[in-house]
Amino acid sequence: MSEKTYKPGNYPDLPPPPGTVGVYGWIKQNLFSSISNSLLTIISVVLLYYLIDGIIGWFFLDAVFDADSKIACRKIDNGACWAVITRRVGQFVYGFYPETERWRIDITFLTMFVAFAPLLYPDIPKRKWLLYFSVFYPFFAFVLIMGGYFGLQKIEYSLFGGFMLTVILGVCGIVCSLPLGILLALGRQSNLTVVRTLSVCFIEFMRGVPLITLLFVASSMLNYFLPPGTNFSILVRVIIMFTFFSAAYIAEVIRGGIQAIPKGQYEAADALGMNYWQKTRFITLPQALKISIPGIVNTFIGLYKDTTLVVVIGLLDPLGIGRAALADTKWNGLSTETYLFVALFFFVSCFAMSRYSLWLENKLNTDKK
Amino acid sequence: MVVNKNKSSKPVIEIKEMHKWFGNFHVLKNISLGVNQGERIVICGPSGSGKSTLIRCINRLEVHQQGDIIVNNVQLTGDLKNLEAIRSDVGMVFQSFNLFPHLTVIENCTLAPIWVKKLPKKEAEELAMELLTRVKIPEQALKFPGQLSGGQQQRVAIARSLCMQPKIMLFDEPTSALDPEMIKEVLDTMIELAETGMTMLVVTHEMGFAKKVADSVIFMDEGEIIEQNDPKNFFNNPKNDRTKLFLSQILNH
């Protein structure tokens, strides 16, 4: 084809041979490259068709979205009976928080995104002003959720439950455990023997004990260890335990990141006359945290899902609410629908975290741009 | 050869009977060396001869165990206050550049001036741009180090050190990690720097550079300074046999 001759140094850039690039090329290479491969493709497509058809049928087409009970559902159609969710969605979301006060949770939840935006997206416009709000937000959220100030009705923590409880535990645990984890990681690398020993002991103890044990400690024993007179609500005690537990893991993840930084980075910083805190702030942490993003988010997702363990000390997380719903004679036996719904909630939250971490990794990748 | 008019007889570095060990290994043996202000010294020798360790002792990236090192009339000890003062007066350029990969070129250059020397940000940026212009890459200021070639990265590293306005510059094999076609641009930058009268200690195997700018060439082997002479005598009639052997190995190929 290209029988033409060119003088040395003048060979032009030719297009690739036809059928190797583009949609057609991709299909040919990946789906129909041989007879057995083509057969597999066709069989897979047929199986996928039946699978998807069945799933869509059960989930949507044959599903019942509102009915008085499981028996009423079955009379209407034979797909999923989502009525157990739609009839109890308030409980799934707010637990037993009084219905008239639920707007407070809604506002807290929506403003949470405003508070997190400047922390998660450094390029956001008006970031400085939004950061003031982020600092103020914890107090705002506390007052709004707990009440007791500014004429807001005081709500007992024992009424908390459902997704709201998951989000409170998860977000507080995540927000508190990152700084604590960083301090522990630095402490473990410290030259000061006391600081290093304390950090190592804390990390090893927290990692070496099952989370459930810590939660039982939180619910029954923590007050013995605290100074007399202090009395935290069970919610705060559980948050402290979640924070400690995941901080220990995060510390180890970050320590891995710190150790991955080449020695030359510290030598360059030393040679420029930077002191320990300057090195830590400008050289060590930015690079170590960037390397550790996948591990940190992994730990966060683990923590978020582990919040369901609070059911063992009597707090009603979504699984607890689900169990309560299933115990109702009207909805007896709809565990598939109930647990799928709870699973969907967790999946959406965790998938969002995972995508954010991918986005952040890409953004911080300064090697190729 | 560039005639050095900036050389004075005022010593800025004095090393007296200095020894260093790595564990039981005696890497530097009885080193005594004086460097005057504006003087350009090239240190060469086979690998493992302790030449890098020697210049790394001068800003205490390595700690010596015996003898004295006095830089700018300050004795190097474990005292952190002294150390930070000396380090901001002594710039260092490394074989592997050691630029901060998460910061842009200009941020690399302004970080230490802003936080260590407490220079206002705007002034630090102006100074950085001036020095980046001097090393001929002002247009790369907003890029990240990973996007530059090796030669460009090394020139940024030189500019970064110069931004601290040091009195002494240490070069630890600055061209050893570079592709051949990039060595020249870095050496040219160093020659220009020499012409400004900077006191320089350079560990290198670039003998052309030594002949051109050095006031004095030092040959080290097995942790000792074997021979020190002006470049003309050093290359034309080396006195020590080991120096002769070394020169024959690196010059005749």
Coordinates of C-alpha atoms in Angstrom, one line a residue:
Chain A
M1 CA 0.0 0.0 0.0
S2 CA 2.5 2.6 1.1
E3 CA 5.1 1.6 -1.5
K4 CA 6.0 5.2 -2.0
T5 CA 9.5 6.1 -0.9
Y6 CA 10.5 9.1 1.1
K7 CA 13.8 10.8 1.7
P8 CA 15.2 10.1 5.2
G9 CA 13.7 12.5 7.7
N10 CA 10.6 13.2 5.6
Y11 CA 8.4 10.2 6.4
P12 CA 4.9 11.6 7.1
D13 CA 2.5 10.6 9.9
L14 CA 0.1 8.1 8.4
P15 CA -3.4 7.2 9.7
P16 CA -3.6 3.7 11.3
P17 CA -4.9 0.9 9.1
P18 CA -8.8 0.9 8.8
G19 CA -10.8 -1.2 11.2
T20 CA -8.4 -0.9 14.1
V21 CA -9.7 2.2 15.8
G22 CA -13.1 3.8 16.6
V23 CA -16.3 2.0 17.7
Y24 CA -16.1 -0.6 14.9
G25 CA -12.5 -1.4 15.7
W26 CA -13.2 -1.7 19.4
I27 CA -16.2 -4.0 18.9
K28 CA -14.2 -6.2 16.6
Q29 CA -11.2 -6.4 18.9
N30 CA -13.0 -6.9 22.1
L31 CA -16.2 -8.7 21.4
F32 CA -15.8 -10.6 18.1
S33 CA -12.1 -11.4 17.8
S34 CA -12.6 -15.1 17.3
I35 CA -15.5 -17.6 16.8
S36 CA -15.5 -18.7 20.5
N37 CA -15.3 -15.1 21.6
S38 CA -18.3 -14.2 19.4
L39 CA -20.2 -17.1 20.8
L40 CA -19.5 -16.0 24.4
T41 CA -20.6 -12.4 23.5
I42 CA -23.9 -13.6 22.1
I43 CA -24.6 -15.9 25.1
S44 CA -23.7 -13.1 27.5
V45 CA -26.1 -10.7 25.8
V46 CA -29.0 -13.2 26.0
L47 CA -28.3 -13.9 29.7
L48 CA -28.0 -10.2 30.4
Y49 CA -31.3 -9.6 28.7
Y50 CA -33.2 -12.1 30.9
L51 CA -31.4 -10.9 34.1
I52 CA -32.2 -7.3 33.5
D53 CA -35.7 -8.1 32.4
G54 CA -36.3 -10.0 35.7
I55 CA -34.7 -7.3 37.8
I56 CA -36.6 -4.4 36.2
G57 CA -39.8 -6.4 36.5
W58 CA -39.4 -7.2 40.2
F59 CA -38.0 -3.8 41.2
F60 CA -40.4 -1.5 39.1
L61 CA -42.9 -3.0 36.7
D62 CA -44.5 -5.6 39.0
A63 CA -43.7 -3.7 42.2
V64 CA -46.3 -2.3 44.5
F65 CA -45.4 1.1 46.0
D66 CA -48.3 1.7 48.3
A67 CA -50.5 -0.7 50.2
D68 CA -51.7 -1.3 53.8
S69 CA -49.9 -4.6 54.4
K70 CA -47.9 -7.3 52.8
I71 CA -51.0 -9.3 52.1
A72 CA -52.6 -6.2 50.3
C73 CA -49.4 -5.9 48.3
R74 CA -49.5 -9.5 47.1
K75 CA -53.1 -9.1 46.0
I76 CA -52.1 -6.2 43.7
D77 CA -49.0 -7.7 42.0
N78 CA -46.2 -10.2 42.6
G79 CA -43.1 -7.9 42.5
A80 CA -41.4 -6.1 45.3
C81 CA -43.6 -4.6 48.0
W82 CA -42.1 -1.2 48.5
A83 CA -45.0 -0.2 50.7
V84 CA -43.0 -1.2 53.8
I85 CA -40.6 1.5 52.9
T86 CA -43.0 4.2 51.7
R87 CA -45.3 3.8 54.7
R88 CA -42.4 4.0 57.1
V89 CA -40.0 6.3 55.2
G90 CA -40.2 8.9 58.0
Q91 CA -38.9 6.4 60.5
F92 CA -36.2 5.2 58.2
V93 CA -34.9 8.8 57.8
Y94 CA -35.5 10.4 61.1
G95 CA -35.9 7.6 63.6
F96 CA -38.3 8.7 66.3
Y97 CA -37.5 12.4 66.0
P98 CA -40.8 14.2 66.5
E99 CA -42.6 14.8 63.2
T100 CA -43.2 18.5 63.8
E101 CA -39.5 19.1 64.4
R102 CA -38.1 17.2 61.4
W103 CA -37.5 20.3 59.5
R104 CA -34.6 20.9 61.8
I105 CA -32.9 17.8 60.5
D106 CA -33.6 18.7 56.9
I107 CA -32.0 22.2 57.4
T108 CA -29.0 20.7 59.2
F109 CA -28.6 18.1 56.4
L110 CA -28.8 20.6 53.6
T111 CA -26.6 23.2 55.1
M112 CA -24.0 20.4 55.7
F113 CA -23.3 20.5 52.0
V114 CA -22.6 24.2 52.2
A115 CA -20.3 23.7 55.1
F116 CA -18.4 20.9 53.4
A117 CA -18.2 22.5 50.0
P118 CA -15.2 24.8 50.7
L119 CA -13.3 22.0 52.5
L120 CA -13.9 19.5 49.7
Y121 CA -13.5 21.8 46.7
P122 CA -10.6 24.2 47.2
D123 CA -11.4 26.1 43.9
I124 CA -14.9 27.1 44.9
P125 CA -15.7 30.8 44.5
K126 CA -16.0 32.9 47.8
R127 CA -14.2 30.0 49.6
K128 CA -13.0 32.2 52.4
W129 CA -16.5 33.3 53.4
L130 CA -17.8 29.8 53.1
L131 CA -15.0 28.6 55.4
Y132 CA -16.3 30.9 58.2
F133 CA -19.6 29.1 57.9
S134 CA -17.8 25.7 58.0
V135 CA -16.2 26.6 61.3
F136 CA -19.5 27.8 62.7
Y137 CA -21.5 24.9 61.4
P138 CA -20.8 22.3 64.1
F139 CA -22.4 24.6 66.7
F140 CA -25.2 25.5 64.4
A141 CA -25.9 21.8 63.7
F142 CA -25.6 20.8 67.4
V143 CA -28.1 23.5 68.5
L144 CA -30.5 22.7 65.7
I145 CA -30.5 18.9 66.2
M146 CA -30.4 18.8 70.0
G147 CA -32.5 21.9 70.7
G148 CA -32.9 23.4 74.2
Y149 CA -31.7 26.8 73.1
F150 CA -33.4 29.7 71.3
G151 CA -36.9 28.3 72.1
L152 CA -36.2 25.1 70.2
Q153 CA -37.7 22.1 71.8
K154 CA -35.1 19.9 73.4
I155 CA -35.0 16.5 71.8
E156 CA -33.7 13.4 73.7
Y157 CA -30.9 11.6 71.9
S158 CA -32.8 8.3 72.4
L159 CA -35.3 9.5 69.8
F160 CA -32.5 9.7 67.2
G161 CA -32.5 6.9 64.6
G162 CA -32.4 5.9 61.0
F163 CA -30.3 7.5 58.3
M164 CA -30.0 10.6 60.3
L165 CA -28.2 8.7 63.1
T166 CA -25.9 7.1 60.5
V167 CA -25.0 10.4 59.0
I168 CA -24.4 12.0 62.4
L169 CA -22.2 9.2 63.6
G170 CA -20.5 8.8 60.3
V171 CA -19.8 12.5 59.7
C172 CA -18.7 13.3 63.2
G173 CA -16.4 10.2 63.2
I174 CA -14.9 11.1 59.9
V175 CA -14.4 14.7 60.6
C176 CA -12.8 14.1 64.1
S177 CA -10.7 11.0 63.1
L178 CA -8.8 12.6 60.3
P179 CA -7.0 15.3 62.4
L180 CA -6.5 12.8 65.3
G181 CA -5.1 10.2 62.8
I182 CA -2.7 12.8 61.4
L183 CA -1.4 13.7 64.9
L184 CA -1.0 10.0 65.8
A185 CA 0.9 9.3 62.5
L186 CA 3.2 12.2 63.2
G187 CA 3.5 11.1 66.9
R188 CA 4.5 7.6 65.9
Q189 CA 7.3 9.1 63.7
S190 CA 8.4 11.5 66.4
N191 CA 11.9 11.7 67.9
L192 CA 10.4 12.3 71.3
T193 CA 10.2 8.9 73.0
V194 CA 7.2 9.8 75.2
V195 CA 5.1 11.0 72.3
R196 CA 6.1 8.1 70.2
T197 CA 5.4 5.5 72.8
L198 CA 2.0 7.0 73.6
S199 CA 1.1 7.0 70.0
V200 CA 2.2 3.5 69.4
C201 CA 0.3 2.2 72.4
F202 CA -2.9 4.1 71.4
I203 CA -2.8 2.8 67.8
E204 CA -2.0 -0.7 68.7
F205 CA -4.7 -0.9 71.4
M206 CA -7.4 0.6 69.3
R207 CA -6.6 -1.6 66.3
G208 CA -6.2 -4.7 68.4
V209 CA -9.7 -4.5 70.0
P210 CA -12.9 -5.3 68.1
L211 CA -15.1 -2.2 67.5
I212 CA -18.1 -3.9 69.2
T213 CA -16.1 -4.2 72.4
L214 CA -15.3 -0.5 72.3
L215 CA -19.0 0.2 71.8
F216 CA -19.9 -1.8 74.9
V217 CA -17.2 0.1 76.7
A218 CA -18.8 3.3 75.5
S219 CA -22.2 2.3 76.6
S220 CA -21.3 0.9 80.0
M221 CA -17.8 1.7 81.2
L222 CA -16.5 4.9 79.7
N223 CA -17.9 7.0 82.6
Y224 CA -15.6 5.1 85.0
F225 CA -12.5 6.3 83.1
L226 CA -13.6 9.9 82.7
P227 CA -13.1 12.5 85.5
P228 CA -16.0 12.4 88.1
G229 CA -18.8 14.7 87.3
T230 CA -18.6 14.4 83.5
N231 CA -21.4 12.7 81.9
F232 CA -21.6 12.5 78.2
S233 CA -24.7 11.3 76.4
I234 CA -24.4 7.8 74.9
L235 CA -24.3 9.5 71.4
V236 CA -21.1 11.5 72.3
R237 CA -19.5 8.4 73.8
V238 CA -20.2 6.3 70.7
I239 CA -18.8 9.1 68.5
I240 CA -15.6 9.2 70.6
M241 CA -15.2 5.5 70.2
F242 CA -15.7 5.6 66.5
T243 CA -13.3 8.5 66.2
F244 CA -10.6 6.7 68.2
F245 CA -11.1 3.4 66.3
S246 CA -10.8 4.9 62.9
A247 CA -8.1 7.4 63.9
A248 CA -5.9 4.4 64.7
Y249 CA -6.4 3.0 61.2
I250 CA -5.9 6.3 59.5
A251 CA -2.7 7.0 61.5
E252 CA -1.3 3.8 60.0
V253 CA -2.4 4.6 56.5
I254 CA -0.9 8.1 56.7
R255 CA 2.3 6.6 58.2
G256 CA 2.6 4.5 55.1
G257 CA 2.2 7.7 53.0
I258 CA 4.9 9.5 55.0
Q259 CA 7.3 6.6 54.5
A260 CA 6.7 6.7 50.8
I261 CA 8.1 10.2 50.5
P262 CA 11.7 10.1 49.2
K263 CA 14.4 11.1 51.7
G264 CA 15.6 13.8 49.3
Q265 CA 12.5 15.8 50.0
Y266 CA 13.4 16.3 53.6
E267 CA 17.0 17.0 52.7
A268 CA 15.9 19.7 50.3
A269 CA 13.7 21.2 53.0
D270 CA 16.5 20.9 55.6
A271 CA 18.9 22.6 53.2
L272 CA 16.5 25.5 52.8
G273 CA 16.5 26.0 56.6
M274 CA 12.9 24.9 57.3
N275 CA 12.1 23.7 60.8
Y276 CA 10.1 20.6 61.8
W277 CA 6.6 22.2 61.7
Q278 CA 7.3 24.0 58.4
K279 CA 8.5 20.7 56.9
T280 CA 5.5 18.8 58.2
R281 CA 3.0 21.4 57.0
F282 CA 4.4 22.2 53.6
I283 CA 6.4 19.1 52.5
T284 CA 5.4 16.0 54.5
L285 CA 1.6 16.2 55.0
P286 CA 0.6 17.5 51.5
Q287 CA 2.5 14.6 49.9
A288 CA 1.7 11.9 52.5
L289 CA -2.0 12.7 52.5
K290 CA -2.1 12.7 48.7
I291 CA -0.5 9.2 48.6
S292 CA -2.9 8.1 51.4
I293 CA -6.2 9.2 49.8
P294 CA -7.3 5.7 48.7
G295 CA -6.4 4.3 52.1
I296 CA -8.0 7.1 54.1
V297 CA -11.3 6.9 52.1
N298 CA -11.2 3.2 52.5
T299 CA -11.1 3.7 56.3
F300 CA -13.9 6.3 56.1
I301 CA -16.2 4.0 54.1
G302 CA -15.5 1.2 56.7
L303 CA -16.3 3.6 59.5
Y304 CA -19.5 4.7 57.8
K305 CA -20.7 1.2 57.4
D306 CA -19.6 0.2 60.9
T307 CA -22.0 2.7 62.3
T308 CA -24.7 0.0 61.9
L309 CA -23.0 -1.8 64.8
V310 CA -24.6 0.7 67.3
V311 CA -27.7 -1.5 67.1
V312 CA -26.0 -3.8 69.6
I313 CA -26.1 -1.1 72.3
G314 CA -29.7 -0.2 71.6
L315 CA -29.4 2.7 69.2
L316 CA -31.8 2.5 66.2
D317 CA -29.7 2.8 63.1
P318 CA -31.4 2.1 59.7
L319 CA -31.0 -1.7 60.2
G320 CA -32.6 -1.3 63.7
I321 CA -35.5 0.6 62.2
G322 CA -35.7 -2.1 59.4
R323 CA -35.9 -4.8 62.0
A324 CA -38.6 -2.9 63.9
A325 CA -40.6 -2.6 60.6
L326 CA -40.2 -6.4 60.0
A327 CA -41.4 -7.2 63.5
D328 CA -44.7 -5.5 62.6
T329 CA -47.2 -8.2 61.7
K330 CA -48.4 -6.2 58.7
W331 CA -44.9 -6.3 57.1
N332 CA -43.7 -9.6 58.3
G333 CA -41.4 -11.4 55.7
L334 CA -40.5 -8.3 53.6
S335 CA -36.8 -8.5 54.6
T336 CA -35.6 -8.4 51.0
E337 CA -37.2 -5.1 50.3
T338 CA -36.2 -3.6 53.7
Y339 CA -32.6 -4.6 53.5
L340 CA -32.2 -3.7 49.9
F341 CA -33.4 -0.2 50.7
V342 CA -31.0 0.2 53.5
A343 CA -28.2 -1.2 51.3
L344 CA -29.1 1.3 48.6
F345 CA -28.7 4.1 51.0
F346 CA -25.3 2.9 52.2
F347 CA -24.2 2.2 48.6
V348 CA -25.1 5.7 47.4
S349 CA -23.2 7.4 50.3
C350 CA -20.1 5.2 50.0
F351 CA -20.0 5.4 46.2
A352 CA -20.1 9.2 46.5
M353 CA -17.1 9.1 48.8
S354 CA -15.3 6.8 46.5
R355 CA -15.9 9.0 43.4
Y356 CA -14.9 12.1 45.4
S357 CA -11.6 10.4 46.3
L358 CA -11.0 9.5 42.6
W359 CA -11.7 13.1 41.6
L360 CA -9.3 14.4 44.3
E361 CA -6.5 12.0 43.3
N362 CA -6.8 13.1 39.7
K363 CA -6.8 16.8 40.7
L364 CA -3.7 16.4 42.9
N365 CA -1.8 14.4 40.3
T366 CA 0.8 16.9 39.3
D367 CA 2.9 14.6 37.2
K368 CA 1.0 14.7 34.0
K369 CA -1.3 17.5 33.1
Chain B
M1 CA 39.6 29.8 32.3
V2 CA 37.5 32.5 34.0
V3 CA 39.7 34.7 36.1
N4 CA 38.2 35.0 39.5
K5 CA 38.4 38.7 40.6
N6 CA 35.9 38.1 43.5
K7 CA 38.2 35.8 45.5
S8 CA 39.2 37.3 48.8
S9 CA 41.3 36.0 51.6
K10 CA 38.4 36.1 54.0
P11 CA 37.5 32.5 55.0
V12 CA 33.9 31.6 55.0
I13 CA 34.3 27.9 55.6
E14 CA 36.9 26.4 57.9
I15 CA 37.1 22.7 58.5
K16 CA 39.7 21.5 61.0
E17 CA 40.7 17.9 61.5
M18 CA 37.2 16.7 60.9
H19 CA 36.3 13.0 61.1
K20 CA 33.0 11.2 60.4
W21 CA 31.9 7.6 60.8
F22 CA 28.9 5.7 59.5
G23 CA 28.5 3.2 62.2
N24 CA 32.0 1.6 62.4
F25 CA 32.9 2.8 58.9
H26 CA 35.3 5.7 58.9
V27 CA 34.1 7.7 55.9
L28 CA 35.9 11.0 56.4
K29 CA 39.4 11.0 57.8
N30 CA 41.1 14.0 59.2
I31 CA 39.7 16.6 56.7
S32 CA 41.1 20.1 56.9
L33 CA 39.9 22.6 54.4
G34 CA 39.6 26.4 54.2
V35 CA 37.4 28.1 51.7
N36 CA 37.6 31.8 51.1
Q37 CA 34.8 34.1 50.1
G38 CA 34.2 34.0 46.4
E39 CA 36.4 30.9 46.0
R40 CA 35.3 28.1 43.6
I41 CA 36.3 24.6 44.6
V42 CA 35.7 21.4 42.7
I43 CA 35.8 18.1 44.5
C44 CA 36.3 14.9 42.5
G45 CA 37.2 11.3 43.3
P46 CA 36.0 7.8 42.8
S47 CA 32.5 6.8 44.1
G48 CA 32.5 6.1 47.8
S49 CA 35.4 8.4 48.4
G50 CA 33.4 10.6 50.8
K51 CA 33.1 13.7 48.6
S52 CA 29.3 14.0 48.8
T53 CA 29.5 13.3 52.6
L54 CA 32.0 16.0 53.0
I55 CA 29.8 18.8 51.5
R56 CA 26.8 17.4 53.2
C57 CA 28.6 18.0 56.5
I58 CA 28.9 21.6 55.7
N59 CA 25.2 22.2 56.1
R60 CA 24.9 19.4 58.6
L61 CA 22.8 17.1 56.5
E62 CA 25.4 14.7 57.9
V63 CA 26.7 15.1 61.4
H64 CA 30.4 14.9 62.0
Q65 CA 31.7 13.3 65.2
Q66 CA 35.1 14.9 65.7
G67 CA 36.8 18.1 64.7
D68 CA 35.4 21.5 63.9
I69 CA 33.4 22.9 61.0
I70 CA 33.0 26.7 61.1
V71 CA 30.7 28.3 58.5
N72 CA 30.4 32.1 58.5
N73 CA 32.1 32.3 61.9
V74 CA 29.5 30.0 63.4
Q75 CA 30.6 26.6 64.8
L76 CA 28.4 23.7 63.6
T77 CA 26.9 22.0 66.6
G78 CA 23.6 20.3 67.6
D79 CA 22.2 23.8 68.4
L80 CA 19.2 24.3 66.2
K81 CA 19.3 28.1 66.2
N82 CA 22.8 28.0 64.8
L83 CA 21.9 25.4 62.3
E84 CA 18.9 27.2 60.9
A85 CA 21.0 30.3 60.5
I86 CA 23.7 28.4 58.7
R87 CA 21.2 26.6 56.5
S88 CA 19.6 29.7 55.2
D89 CA 23.1 31.0 54.3
V90 CA 24.2 27.8 52.5
G91 CA 22.3 26.7 49.4
M92 CA 22.5 23.2 48.2
V93 CA 21.7 21.6 44.8
F94 CA 21.3 17.8 44.7
Q95 CA 22.0 15.1 42.2
S96 CA 18.3 14.2 42.1
F97 CA 17.0 17.8 42.1
N98 CA 14.6 17.1 45.1
L99 CA 12.1 19.7 43.9
F100 CA 8.8 19.5 45.8
P101 CA 6.5 17.7 43.3
H102 CA 3.2 19.0 44.7
L103 CA 4.2 22.7 44.4
T104 CA 4.6 24.7 41.2
V105 CA 8.0 26.0 40.1
I106 CA 7.4 29.4 41.6
E107 CA 6.0 27.9 44.8
N108 CA 9.1 25.8 45.1
C109 CA 11.1 29.0 44.9
T110 CA 9.1 31.1 47.3
L111 CA 8.2 28.6 50.0
A112 CA 11.4 29.0 52.1
P113 CA 11.9 32.7 51.5
I114 CA 8.3 33.4 52.7
W115 CA 8.4 31.0 55.7
V116 CA 12.0 30.9 56.8
K117 CA 13.2 34.4 55.8
K118 CA 9.7 35.9 56.5
L119 CA 9.8 37.8 53.1
P120 CA 6.5 39.3 52.0
K121 CA 4.8 37.1 49.4
K122 CA 5.0 39.7 46.7
E123 CA 8.7 40.4 47.2
A124 CA 9.5 36.7 47.3
E125 CA 7.6 36.2 44.0
E126 CA 9.5 39.0 42.4
L127 CA 12.8 37.7 43.5
A128 CA 11.8 34.2 42.3
M129 CA 10.9 35.5 38.9
E130 CA 14.1 37.4 38.7
L131 CA 16.1 34.3 39.5
L132 CA 14.0 32.1 37.2
T133 CA 14.8 34.6 34.4
R134 CA 18.5 34.2 35.3
V135 CA 18.4 30.5 34.9
K136 CA 16.4 31.1 31.7
I137 CA 13.0 29.4 32.5
P138 CA 10.7 32.2 33.6
E139 CA 8.0 30.8 31.3
Q140 CA 7.8 27.6 33.3
A141 CA 6.9 29.3 36.6
L142 CA 3.4 28.0 36.9
K143 CA 4.1 24.5 35.8
F144 CA 4.8 21.6 38.2
P145 CA 8.3 20.0 38.4
G146 CA 7.0 16.7 36.9
Q147 CA 6.2 18.6 33.6
L148 CA 9.8 19.8 33.1
S149 CA 12.8 18.1 31.6
G150 CA 15.7 17.0 33.9
G151 CA 17.9 20.0 32.9
Q152 CA 15.0 22.4 33.5
Q153 CA 14.3 20.8 36.9
Q154 CA 17.9 21.2 38.0
R155 CA 17.9 24.9 36.9
V156 CA 14.8 25.4 39.0
A157 CA 16.6 23.7 41.9
I158 CA 19.4 26.2 41.5
A159 CA 17.0 29.1 41.4
R160 CA 15.2 27.8 44.5
S161 CA 18.5 27.7 46.4
L162 CA 19.4 31.2 45.2
C163 CA 16.1 32.6 46.3
M164 CA 17.3 32.2 49.9
Q165 CA 20.1 34.6 48.9
P166 CA 22.8 32.3 50.2
K167 CA 26.5 33.2 50.7
I168 CA 27.7 29.8 49.8
M169 CA 26.4 27.2 47.3
L170 CA 27.0 23.5 47.5
F171 CA 26.5 21.3 44.5
D172 CA 26.3 17.6 44.9
E173 CA 26.9 16.0 41.5
P174 CA 24.4 18.3 39.9
T175 CA 24.7 16.9 36.4
S176 CA 25.1 13.1 37.2
A177 CA 21.4 12.4 36.8
L178 CA 21.0 14.3 33.5
D179 CA 20.8 13.1 29.9
P180 CA 24.0 14.2 28.0
E181 CA 22.2 16.9 26.0
M182 CA 21.0 18.6 29.2
I183 CA 24.3 18.8 31.0
K184 CA 25.5 21.8 29.2
E185 CA 22.5 24.0 30.1
V186 CA 23.0 23.3 33.8
L187 CA 26.8 23.8 33.6
D188 CA 26.3 27.1 31.8
T189 CA 24.0 28.2 34.6
M190 CA 26.6 27.3 37.1
I191 CA 29.3 29.1 35.2
E192 CA 27.2 32.2 35.1
L193 CA 26.6 31.9 38.9
A194 CA 30.4 31.6 39.4
E195 CA 30.9 34.8 37.5
T196 CA 28.7 36.7 40.0
G197 CA 31.2 35.9 42.7
M198 CA 29.4 33.2 44.5
T199 CA 31.4 30.9 46.8
M200 CA 30.9 27.5 45.4
L201 CA 31.8 23.9 46.4
V202 CA 31.0 21.5 43.5
V203 CA 31.2 17.8 43.6
T204 CA 31.4 16.8 40.0
H205 CA 33.1 14.7 37.3
E206 CA 32.8 17.4 34.7
M207 CA 36.5 18.2 34.4
G208 CA 35.8 20.7 31.7
F209 CA 33.8 22.7 34.2
A210 CA 36.7 22.3 36.7
K211 CA 39.3 23.6 34.3
K212 CA 37.1 26.5 33.3
V213 CA 35.9 27.9 36.7
A214 CA 37.6 26.3 39.6
D215 CA 40.2 28.1 41.7
S216 CA 41.2 24.9 43.3
V217 CA 40.5 21.2 42.6
I218 CA 40.4 18.6 45.3
F219 CA 40.9 14.9 44.8
M220 CA 39.5 12.6 47.4
D221 CA 39.9 8.9 47.9
E222 CA 38.8 6.6 50.7
G223 CA 37.7 9.5 52.9
E224 CA 40.9 11.5 52.6
I225 CA 41.9 14.6 50.7
I226 CA 44.7 13.2 48.6
E227 CA 45.6 16.3 46.7
Q228 CA 44.6 19.9 46.3
N229 CA 45.9 22.2 43.6
D230 CA 44.9 24.9 41.1
P231 CA 43.3 23.3 38.0
K232 CA 46.3 23.9 35.8
N233 CA 48.8 22.0 38.0
F234 CA 46.2 19.5 39.1
F235 CA 45.4 18.3 35.5
N236 CA 48.9 18.8 34.0
N237 CA 51.2 17.4 36.6
P238 CA 49.3 15.6 39.4
K239 CA 51.7 14.6 42.1
N240 CA 50.0 11.6 43.7
D241 CA 49.8 8.2 41.9
R242 CA 46.1 7.8 42.8
T243 CA 45.3 11.1 41.3
K244 CA 47.2 10.2 38.2
L245 CA 45.3 6.9 37.9
F246 CA 41.9 8.6 38.5
L247 CA 42.6 11.3 35.9
S248 CA 43.7 8.7 33.4
Q249 CA 40.5 6.8 33.9
I250 CA 38.1 9.7 33.5
L251 CA 40.0 11.8 30.9
N252 CA 41.1 9.1 28.4
H253 CA 38.1 7.4 26.9

